Amino acid sequence: MSSESWNDGLRRLRGEILGTCRRMYANKLIAATDGNVSVRVAEDELLITRSGISKGDAEEEDILRVDFDGNVLEGRGRPSSEIRMHLACYEERPDIAAVVHAHPPTAVAFTLAGKTLAQCIIPEVVVTLGAVPTLPYTTPTTEAVPLAVRRVIRHADALMLERHGAVTVGRSAMDAYYKLEKLEHAAHVTWLAHQLGRVKTLPADEVRRLLALRSSTLLDGKNPLCNECVLACHEGLEGA
Ligand SMILES: [Zn+2]
């Protein structure tokens, strides 16, 4: 928020959060009052959607400014019940400024069926997202969720919570949103492919070529590859 005033910056970021909320709802990545979006606005402050509202028609007043202890600094209502999961992401990833949580249906269905989304199948996804890990089930809104997310978000910009939903992080709300959209799209294409026959992973030497593209596009280089790849997880998931 360098050249603009603090208030102008907050207004712009609220607008970005609302744009993200509307896209999530319009594109059926959430239903009813599901999902939440936050943006880091200072070292220990964030804007986050408040609890219990439909993101389809959220307004500026539905976005609260809170500190990292969860205290509301500006706005009325309670912050999203998943705020601790958002805080865990910011604490682990000083390089990110936004967190998006949604329930993308195809990707969630993969977790219900016990099927992985962590395979290197679609080249474009290998370059931009990597293999998307699924975290074992934890009870939503409990402390177990941020604990589990904390370990994996260090290495991945997108992950799935088994039987629950997706968490994506980015440099802005839209950046995190696009990762969510891409994740659901990849899950949908993979599902279609499974109807048609056996789905093969990319050969390791092609994954190596894709990795070279990844570094030249200045991505974080954090996103893991699948266990089947020769180059696999020791790059990304070491110590996770
Ligand atoms: Zn959820």
PDB file of C-alpha atoms and ligand atoms in Angstrom:
ATOM      1  CA  MET A   1       0.000   0.000   0.000  1.00  0.00           C
ATOM      2  CA  SER A   2       2.969   2.280  -0.717  1.00  0.00           C
ATOM      3  CA  SER A   3       1.721   5.418  -2.469  1.00  0.00           C
ATOM      4  CA  GLU A   4      -1.929   5.286  -1.434  1.00  0.00           C
ATOM      5  CA  SER A   5      -3.264   6.295   1.981  1.00  0.00           C
ATOM      6  CA  TRP A   6      -3.986   3.620   4.613  1.00  0.00           C
ATOM      7  CA  ASN A   7      -7.760   4.078   4.199  1.00  0.00           C
ATOM      8  CA  ASP A   8      -7.623   4.014   0.395  1.00  0.00           C
ATOM      9  CA  GLY A   9      -5.533   0.861   0.625  1.00  0.00           C
ATOM     10  CA  LEU A  10      -8.039  -0.823   2.947  1.00  0.00           C
ATOM     11  CA  ARG A  11     -10.920   0.162   0.653  1.00  0.00           C
ATOM     12  CA  ARG A  12      -9.127  -1.292  -2.371  1.00  0.00           C
ATOM     13  CA  LEU A  13      -8.331  -4.539  -0.533  1.00  0.00           C
ATOM     14  CA  ARG A  14     -11.928  -4.859   0.724  1.00  0.00           C
ATOM     15  CA  GLY A  15     -13.035  -4.502  -2.898  1.00  0.00           C
ATOM     16  CA  GLU A  16     -10.635  -7.260  -3.919  1.00  0.00           C
ATOM     17  CA  ILE A  17     -11.967  -9.549  -1.185  1.00  0.00           C
ATOM     18  CA  LEU A  18     -15.564  -8.867  -2.299  1.00  0.00           C
ATOM     19  CA  GLY A  19     -14.634  -9.584  -5.925  1.00  0.00           C
ATOM     20  CA  THR A  20     -13.119 -12.892  -4.811  1.00  0.00           C
ATOM     21  CA  CYS A  21     -16.194 -13.777  -2.698  1.00  0.00           C
ATOM     22  CA  ARG A  22     -18.572 -13.132  -5.603  1.00  0.00           C
ATOM     23  CA  ARG A  23     -16.492 -15.207  -8.012  1.00  0.00           C
ATOM     24  CA  MET A  24     -16.334 -18.096  -5.513  1.00  0.00           C
ATOM     25  CA  TYR A  25     -20.115 -18.062  -5.149  1.00  0.00           C
ATOM     26  CA  ALA A  26     -20.933 -17.486  -8.836  1.00  0.00           C
ATOM     27  CA  ASN A  27     -18.589 -20.304  -9.877  1.00  0.00           C
ATOM     28  CA  LYS A  28     -20.114 -22.695  -7.292  1.00  0.00           C
ATOM     29  CA  LEU A  29     -16.888 -23.168  -5.368  1.00  0.00           C
ATOM     30  CA  ILE A  30     -18.930 -22.564  -2.185  1.00  0.00           C
ATOM     31  CA  ALA A  31     -22.594 -22.906  -1.166  1.00  0.00           C
ATOM     32  CA  ALA A  32     -24.780 -21.012   1.320  1.00  0.00           C
ATOM     33  CA  THR A  33     -22.518 -19.303   3.890  1.00  0.00           C
ATOM     34  CA  ASP A  34     -19.435 -21.453   3.188  1.00  0.00           C
ATOM     35  CA  GLY A  35     -15.933 -20.224   2.554  1.00  0.00           C
ATOM     36  CA  ASN A  36     -13.781 -17.369   3.779  1.00  0.00           C
ATOM     37  CA  VAL A  37     -11.227 -14.930   2.396  1.00  0.00           C
ATOM     38  CA  SER A  38      -8.552 -12.857   4.136  1.00  0.00           C
ATOM     39  CA  VAL A  39      -5.836 -10.385   3.163  1.00  0.00           C
ATOM     40  CA  ARG A  40      -2.851  -9.347   5.288  1.00  0.00           C
ATOM     41  CA  VAL A  41      -2.825  -5.537   5.578  1.00  0.00           C
ATOM     42  CA  ALA A  42      -0.014  -5.056   8.120  1.00  0.00           C
ATOM     43  CA  GLU A  43       2.512  -7.255   9.889  1.00  0.00           C
ATOM     44  CA  ASP A  44      -0.065  -8.392  12.459  1.00  0.00           C
ATOM     45  CA  GLU A  45      -3.407  -7.311  10.982  1.00  0.00           C
ATOM     46  CA  LEU A  46      -5.725  -8.752   8.390  1.00  0.00           C
ATOM     47  CA  LEU A  47      -9.044  -8.162   6.688  1.00  0.00           C
ATOM     48  CA  ILE A  48     -11.297 -11.227   6.822  1.00  0.00           C
ATOM     49  CA  THR A  49     -14.886 -12.065   5.880  1.00  0.00           C
ATOM     50  CA  ARG A  50     -17.210 -12.246   8.858  1.00  0.00           C
ATOM     51  CA  SER A  51     -18.935 -15.397   9.994  1.00  0.00           C
ATOM     52  CA  GLY A  52     -22.367 -16.488   8.761  1.00  0.00           C
ATOM     53  CA  ILE A  53     -22.802 -14.464   5.575  1.00  0.00           C
ATOM     54  CA  SER A  54     -23.300 -15.617   1.997  1.00  0.00           C
ATOM     55  CA  LYS A  55     -20.258 -14.592  -0.026  1.00  0.00           C
ATOM     56  CA  GLY A  56     -22.568 -14.165  -3.017  1.00  0.00           C
ATOM     57  CA  ASP A  57     -23.905 -10.858  -1.718  1.00  0.00           C
ATOM     58  CA  ALA A  58     -21.267  -9.818   0.819  1.00  0.00           C
ATOM     59  CA  GLU A  59     -20.792  -6.058   1.316  1.00  0.00           C
ATOM     60  CA  GLU A  60     -17.915  -3.916   2.550  1.00  0.00           C
ATOM     61  CA  GLU A  61     -19.293  -4.031   6.109  1.00  0.00           C
ATOM     62  CA  ASP A  62     -19.016  -7.849   6.058  1.00  0.00           C
ATOM     63  CA  ILE A  63     -15.234  -7.585   6.024  1.00  0.00           C
ATOM     64  CA  LEU A  64     -13.637  -7.112   9.443  1.00  0.00           C
ATOM     65  CA  ARG A  65     -10.186  -5.819  10.297  1.00  0.00           C
ATOM     66  CA  VAL A  66      -8.691  -8.059  12.996  1.00  0.00           C
ATOM     67  CA  ASP A  67      -5.336  -8.510  14.724  1.00  0.00           C
ATOM     68  CA  PHE A  68      -3.398 -11.769  14.841  1.00  0.00           C
ATOM     69  CA  ASP A  69      -5.000 -12.661  18.182  1.00  0.00           C
ATOM     70  CA  GLY A  70      -8.397 -12.570  16.459  1.00  0.00           C
ATOM     71  CA  ASN A  71      -9.545  -9.308  18.135  1.00  0.00           C
ATOM     72  CA  VAL A  72     -11.842  -7.213  15.916  1.00  0.00           C
ATOM     73  CA  LEU A  73     -10.281  -3.768  15.337  1.00  0.00           C
ATOM     74  CA  GLU A  74     -12.864  -2.495  12.869  1.00  0.00           C
ATOM     75  CA  GLY A  75     -16.343  -3.698  11.890  1.00  0.00           C
ATOM     76  CA  ARG A  76     -19.200  -5.579  13.516  1.00  0.00           C
ATOM     77  CA  GLY A  77     -19.716  -9.306  13.941  1.00  0.00           C
ATOM     78  CA  ARG A  78     -17.422 -12.268  14.475  1.00  0.00           C
ATOM     79  CA  PRO A  79     -14.587 -13.124  12.124  1.00  0.00           C
ATOM     80  CA  SER A  80     -14.857 -16.389  10.191  1.00  0.00           C
ATOM     81  CA  SER A  81     -14.705 -19.493  12.393  1.00  0.00           C
ATOM     82  CA  GLU A  82     -11.725 -20.628  10.304  1.00  0.00           C
ATOM     83  CA  ILE A  83      -9.626 -17.583  11.253  1.00  0.00           C
ATOM     84  CA  ARG A  84      -7.016 -19.725  13.035  1.00  0.00           C
ATOM     85  CA  MET A  85      -6.393 -21.601   9.820  1.00  0.00           C
ATOM     86  CA  HIS A  86      -5.803 -18.288   8.026  1.00  0.00           C
ATOM     87  CA  LEU A  87      -3.453 -17.098  10.794  1.00  0.00           C
ATOM     88  CA  ALA A  88      -1.483 -20.344  10.597  1.00  0.00           C
ATOM     89  CA  CYS A  89      -0.928 -19.702   6.868  1.00  0.00           C
ATOM     90  CA  TYR A  90       0.328 -16.136   7.441  1.00  0.00           C
ATOM     91  CA  GLU A  91       2.598 -17.219  10.285  1.00  0.00           C
ATOM     92  CA  GLU A  92       4.187 -19.929   8.159  1.00  0.00           C
ATOM     93  CA  ARG A  93       4.374 -17.907   4.936  1.00  0.00           C
ATOM     94  CA  PRO A  94       5.733 -14.356   5.243  1.00  0.00           C
ATOM     95  CA  ASP A  95       5.749 -14.283   1.403  1.00  0.00           C
ATOM     96  CA  ILE A  96       1.948 -14.407   1.061  1.00  0.00           C
ATOM     97  CA  ALA A  97      -0.692 -11.698   1.500  1.00  0.00           C
ATOM     98  CA  ALA A  98      -3.958 -13.612   1.015  1.00  0.00           C
ATOM     99  CA  VAL A  99      -5.712 -16.854   2.005  1.00  0.00           C
ATOM    100  CA  VAL A 100      -8.837 -18.317   0.386  1.00  0.00           C
ATOM    101  CA  HIS A 101     -10.862 -21.248   1.747  1.00  0.00           C
ATOM    102  CA  ALA A 102     -13.678 -22.841  -0.263  1.00  0.00           C
ATOM    103  CA  HIS A 103     -15.482 -26.148  -0.868  1.00  0.00           C
ATOM    104  CA  PRO A 104     -14.823 -26.821  -4.583  1.00  0.00           C
ATOM    105  CA  PRO A 105     -17.128 -29.782  -5.342  1.00  0.00           C
ATOM    106  CA  THR A 106     -15.056 -31.947  -7.685  1.00  0.00           C
ATOM    107  CA  ALA A 107     -11.878 -31.550  -5.659  1.00  0.00           C
ATOM    108  CA  VAL A 108     -13.748 -32.333  -2.414  1.00  0.00           C
ATOM    109  CA  ALA A 109     -15.327 -35.391  -4.080  1.00  0.00           C
ATOM    110  CA  PHE A 110     -11.791 -36.694  -4.780  1.00  0.00           C
ATOM    111  CA  THR A 111     -11.049 -36.544  -1.046  1.00  0.00           C
ATOM    112  CA  LEU A 112     -14.348 -38.305  -0.192  1.00  0.00           C
ATOM    113  CA  ALA A 113     -13.458 -41.124  -2.569  1.00  0.00           C
ATOM    114  CA  GLY A 114      -9.934 -41.310  -1.123  1.00  0.00           C
ATOM    115  CA  LYS A 115      -8.414 -40.347  -4.486  1.00  0.00           C
ATOM    116  CA  THR A 116      -5.312 -38.186  -4.695  1.00  0.00           C
ATOM    117  CA  LEU A 117      -4.964 -34.847  -6.477  1.00  0.00           C
ATOM    118  CA  ALA A 118      -1.216 -35.040  -5.870  1.00  0.00           C
ATOM    119  CA  GLN A 119      -0.176 -36.464  -9.231  1.00  0.00           C
ATOM    120  CA  CYS A 120       1.753 -34.769 -12.008  1.00  0.00           C
ATOM    121  CA  ILE A 121      -0.771 -35.189 -14.829  1.00  0.00           C
ATOM    122  CA  ILE A 122      -1.556 -31.818 -16.419  1.00  0.00           C
ATOM    123  CA  PRO A 123       1.563 -29.878 -17.539  1.00  0.00           C
ATOM    124  CA  GLU A 124       0.122 -26.423 -16.905  1.00  0.00           C
ATOM    125  CA  VAL A 125      -0.855 -27.458 -13.369  1.00  0.00           C
ATOM    126  CA  VAL A 126       2.614 -28.885 -12.660  1.00  0.00           C
ATOM    127  CA  VAL A 127       4.092 -25.492 -13.562  1.00  0.00           C
ATOM    128  CA  THR A 128       1.642 -23.296 -11.668  1.00  0.00           C
ATOM    129  CA  LEU A 129       0.325 -25.356  -8.739  1.00  0.00           C
ATOM    130  CA  GLY A 130       2.355 -28.522  -8.405  1.00  0.00           C
ATOM    131  CA  ALA A 131       0.795 -31.659  -6.991  1.00  0.00           C
ATOM    132  CA  VAL A 132      -1.953 -30.688  -4.544  1.00  0.00           C
ATOM    133  CA  PRO A 133      -1.557 -32.559  -1.237  1.00  0.00           C
ATOM    134  CA  THR A 134      -4.598 -33.770   0.761  1.00  0.00           C
ATOM    135  CA  LEU A 135      -4.416 -33.445   4.543  1.00  0.00           C
ATOM    136  CA  PRO A 136      -5.937 -36.294   6.582  1.00  0.00           C
ATOM    137  CA  TYR A 137      -9.351 -35.478   8.068  1.00  0.00           C
ATOM    138  CA  THR A 138      -9.552 -33.092  11.014  1.00  0.00           C
ATOM    139  CA  THR A 139     -12.775 -31.768  12.583  1.00  0.00           C
ATOM    140  CA  PRO A 140     -13.669 -28.414  10.946  1.00  0.00           C
ATOM    141  CA  THR A 141     -13.206 -25.253  13.090  1.00  0.00           C
ATOM    142  CA  THR A 142     -11.148 -27.136  15.748  1.00  0.00           C
ATOM    143  CA  GLU A 143      -7.500 -26.408  16.590  1.00  0.00           C
ATOM    144  CA  ALA A 144      -6.527 -29.598  14.720  1.00  0.00           C
ATOM    145  CA  VAL A 145      -7.173 -27.868  11.372  1.00  0.00           C
ATOM    146  CA  PRO A 146      -4.623 -25.022  11.682  1.00  0.00           C
ATOM    147  CA  LEU A 147      -2.103 -27.478  13.174  1.00  0.00           C
ATOM    148  CA  ALA A 148      -2.357 -29.737  10.127  1.00  0.00           C
ATOM    149  CA  VAL A 149      -2.431 -26.838   7.640  1.00  0.00           C
ATOM    150  CA  ARG A 150       0.650 -25.258   9.227  1.00  0.00           C
ATOM    151  CA  ARG A 151       2.890 -28.200   8.346  1.00  0.00           C
ATOM    152  CA  VAL A 152       1.952 -28.403   4.693  1.00  0.00           C
ATOM    153  CA  ILE A 153       1.339 -24.775   3.694  1.00  0.00           C
ATOM    154  CA  ARG A 154       5.083 -24.185   4.185  1.00  0.00           C
ATOM    155  CA  HIS A 155       5.588 -26.140   0.979  1.00  0.00           C
ATOM    156  CA  ALA A 156       2.390 -25.752  -1.026  1.00  0.00           C
ATOM    157  CA  ASP A 157       0.266 -22.868  -2.309  1.00  0.00           C
ATOM    158  CA  ALA A 158      -2.798 -25.102  -2.611  1.00  0.00           C
ATOM    159  CA  LEU A 159      -3.962 -27.992  -0.465  1.00  0.00           C
ATOM    160  CA  MET A 160      -7.064 -30.066   0.217  1.00  0.00           C
ATOM    161  CA  LEU A 161      -8.570 -30.819   3.624  1.00  0.00           C
ATOM    162  CA  GLU A 162     -10.071 -34.315   3.456  1.00  0.00           C
ATOM    163  CA  ARG A 163     -13.910 -34.298   3.479  1.00  0.00           C
ATOM    164  CA  HIS A 164     -13.939 -30.519   3.769  1.00  0.00           C
ATOM    165  CA  GLY A 165     -12.417 -28.151   1.246  1.00  0.00           C
ATOM    166  CA  ALA A 166      -9.477 -26.315  -0.246  1.00  0.00           C
ATOM    167  CA  VAL A 167      -6.996 -23.772   1.099  1.00  0.00           C
ATOM    168  CA  THR A 168      -5.046 -21.630  -1.351  1.00  0.00           C
ATOM    169  CA  VAL A 169      -2.615 -18.786  -0.664  1.00  0.00           C
ATOM    170  CA  GLY A 170      -1.205 -16.033  -2.850  1.00  0.00           C
ATOM    171  CA  ARG A 171       0.267 -12.581  -3.197  1.00  0.00           C
ATOM    172  CA  SER A 172      -3.257 -11.114  -3.421  1.00  0.00           C
ATOM    173  CA  ALA A 173      -6.846 -12.298  -2.957  1.00  0.00           C
ATOM    174  CA  MET A 174      -7.202 -12.749  -6.724  1.00  0.00           C
ATOM    175  CA  ASP A 175      -3.909 -14.655  -6.948  1.00  0.00           C
ATOM    176  CA  ALA A 176      -5.136 -17.089  -4.250  1.00  0.00           C
ATOM    177  CA  TYR A 177      -8.570 -17.248  -5.927  1.00  0.00           C
ATOM    178  CA  TYR A 178      -7.093 -18.185  -9.306  1.00  0.00           C
ATOM    179  CA  LYS A 179      -5.239 -21.069  -7.652  1.00  0.00           C
ATOM    180  CA  LEU A 180      -8.551 -22.268  -6.214  1.00  0.00           C
ATOM    181  CA  GLU A 181     -10.243 -22.036  -9.615  1.00  0.00           C
ATOM    182  CA  LYS A 182      -7.329 -23.850 -11.255  1.00  0.00           C
ATOM    183  CA  LEU A 183      -7.408 -26.574  -8.598  1.00  0.00           C
ATOM    184  CA  GLU A 184     -11.125 -27.242  -9.150  1.00  0.00           C
ATOM    185  CA  HIS A 185     -10.688 -27.139 -12.919  1.00  0.00           C
ATOM    186  CA  ALA A 186      -7.809 -29.625 -12.748  1.00  0.00           C
ATOM    187  CA  ALA A 187      -9.901 -31.898 -10.500  1.00  0.00           C
ATOM    188  CA  HIS A 188     -12.782 -31.714 -12.978  1.00  0.00           C
ATOM    189  CA  VAL A 189     -10.587 -32.562 -15.986  1.00  0.00           C
ATOM    190  CA  THR A 190      -8.940 -35.396 -14.042  1.00  0.00           C
ATOM    191  CA  TRP A 191     -12.355 -36.776 -13.101  1.00  0.00           C
ATOM    192  CA  LEU A 192     -13.478 -36.688 -16.739  1.00  0.00           C
ATOM    193  CA  ALA A 193     -10.271 -38.454 -17.780  1.00  0.00           C
ATOM    194  CA  HIS A 194     -10.870 -41.179 -15.181  1.00  0.00           C
ATOM    195  CA  GLN A 195     -14.267 -41.890 -16.810  1.00  0.00           C
ATOM    196  CA  LEU A 196     -12.499 -42.469 -20.129  1.00  0.00           C
ATOM    197  CA  GLY A 197      -9.786 -44.821 -18.954  1.00  0.00           C
ATOM    198  CA  ARG A 198      -6.511 -45.111 -17.091  1.00  0.00           C
ATOM    199  CA  VAL A 199      -4.860 -41.753 -16.391  1.00  0.00           C
ATOM    200  CA  LYS A 200      -1.095 -41.766 -16.769  1.00  0.00           C
ATOM    201  CA  THR A 201       1.241 -39.383 -14.947  1.00  0.00           C
ATOM    202  CA  LEU A 202       3.752 -37.326 -16.932  1.00  0.00           C
ATOM    203  CA  PRO A 203       7.181 -38.923 -17.497  1.00  0.00           C
ATOM    204  CA  ALA A 204       9.873 -37.694 -15.108  1.00  0.00           C
ATOM    205  CA  ASP A 205      12.008 -36.054 -17.812  1.00  0.00           C
ATOM    206  CA  GLU A 206       9.007 -33.987 -18.927  1.00  0.00           C
ATOM    207  CA  VAL A 207       8.370 -32.959 -15.331  1.00  0.00           C
ATOM    208  CA  ARG A 208      12.023 -31.852 -15.220  1.00  0.00           C
ATOM    209  CA  ARG A 209      11.471 -29.655 -18.299  1.00  0.00           C
ATOM    210  CA  LEU A 210       8.314 -28.206 -16.732  1.00  0.00           C
ATOM    211  CA  LEU A 211      10.231 -27.425 -13.557  1.00  0.00           C
ATOM    212  CA  ALA A 212      12.676 -25.354 -15.579  1.00  0.00           C
ATOM    213  CA  LEU A 213       9.725 -23.328 -16.870  1.00  0.00           C
ATOM    214  CA  ARG A 214       8.504 -22.920 -13.323  1.00  0.00           C
ATOM    215  CA  SER A 215      11.678 -21.246 -12.092  1.00  0.00           C
ATOM    216  CA  SER A 216      11.842 -18.931 -15.113  1.00  0.00           C
ATOM    217  CA  THR A 217       8.334 -17.667 -14.386  1.00  0.00           C
ATOM    218  CA  LEU A 218       9.558 -16.637 -10.905  1.00  0.00           C
ATOM    219  CA  LEU A 219       7.076 -18.703  -8.964  1.00  0.00           C
ATOM    220  CA  ASP A 220       7.746 -19.500  -5.344  1.00  0.00           C
ATOM    221  CA  GLY A 221       9.239 -22.881  -6.174  1.00  0.00           C
ATOM    222  CA  LYS A 222       7.527 -24.241  -3.082  1.00  0.00           C
ATOM    223  CA  ASN A 223       4.915 -26.362  -4.710  1.00  0.00           C
ATOM    224  CA  PRO A 224       5.514 -30.090  -4.367  1.00  0.00           C
ATOM    225  CA  LEU A 225       5.561 -32.758  -7.031  1.00  0.00           C
ATOM    226  CA  CYS A 226       3.934 -36.152  -6.794  1.00  0.00           C
ATOM    227  CA  ASN A 227       5.523 -39.180  -5.149  1.00  0.00           C
ATOM    228  CA  GLU A 228       5.626 -40.943  -8.480  1.00  0.00           C
ATOM    229  CA  CYS A 229       8.006 -38.389  -9.961  1.00  0.00           C
ATOM    230  CA  VAL A 230      11.695 -39.162  -9.871  1.00  0.00           C
ATOM    231  CA  LEU A 231      12.284 -35.602  -8.750  1.00  0.00           C
ATOM    232  CA  ALA A 232       9.495 -35.962  -6.240  1.00  0.00           C
ATOM    233  CA  CYS A 233       8.828 -34.566  -2.890  1.00  0.00           C
ATOM    234  CA  HIS A 234      12.329 -34.226  -1.472  1.00  0.00           C
ATOM    235  CA  GLU A 235      12.337 -30.827  -3.173  1.00  0.00           C
ATOM    236  CA  GLY A 236       9.112 -29.633  -1.657  1.00  0.00           C
ATOM    237  CA  LEU A 237       7.901 -31.741   1.212  1.00  0.00           C
ATOM    238  CA  GLU A 238      11.178 -32.381   3.003  1.00  0.00           C
ATOM    239  CA  GLY A 239      10.595 -32.330   6.734  1.00  0.00           C
ATOM    240  CA  ALA A 240       6.857 -31.765   6.334  1.00  0.00           C
TER     241      ALA A 240
HETATM  242 ZN    ZN B   1     -14.881 -24.953   5.074  1.00  0.00          ZN
END
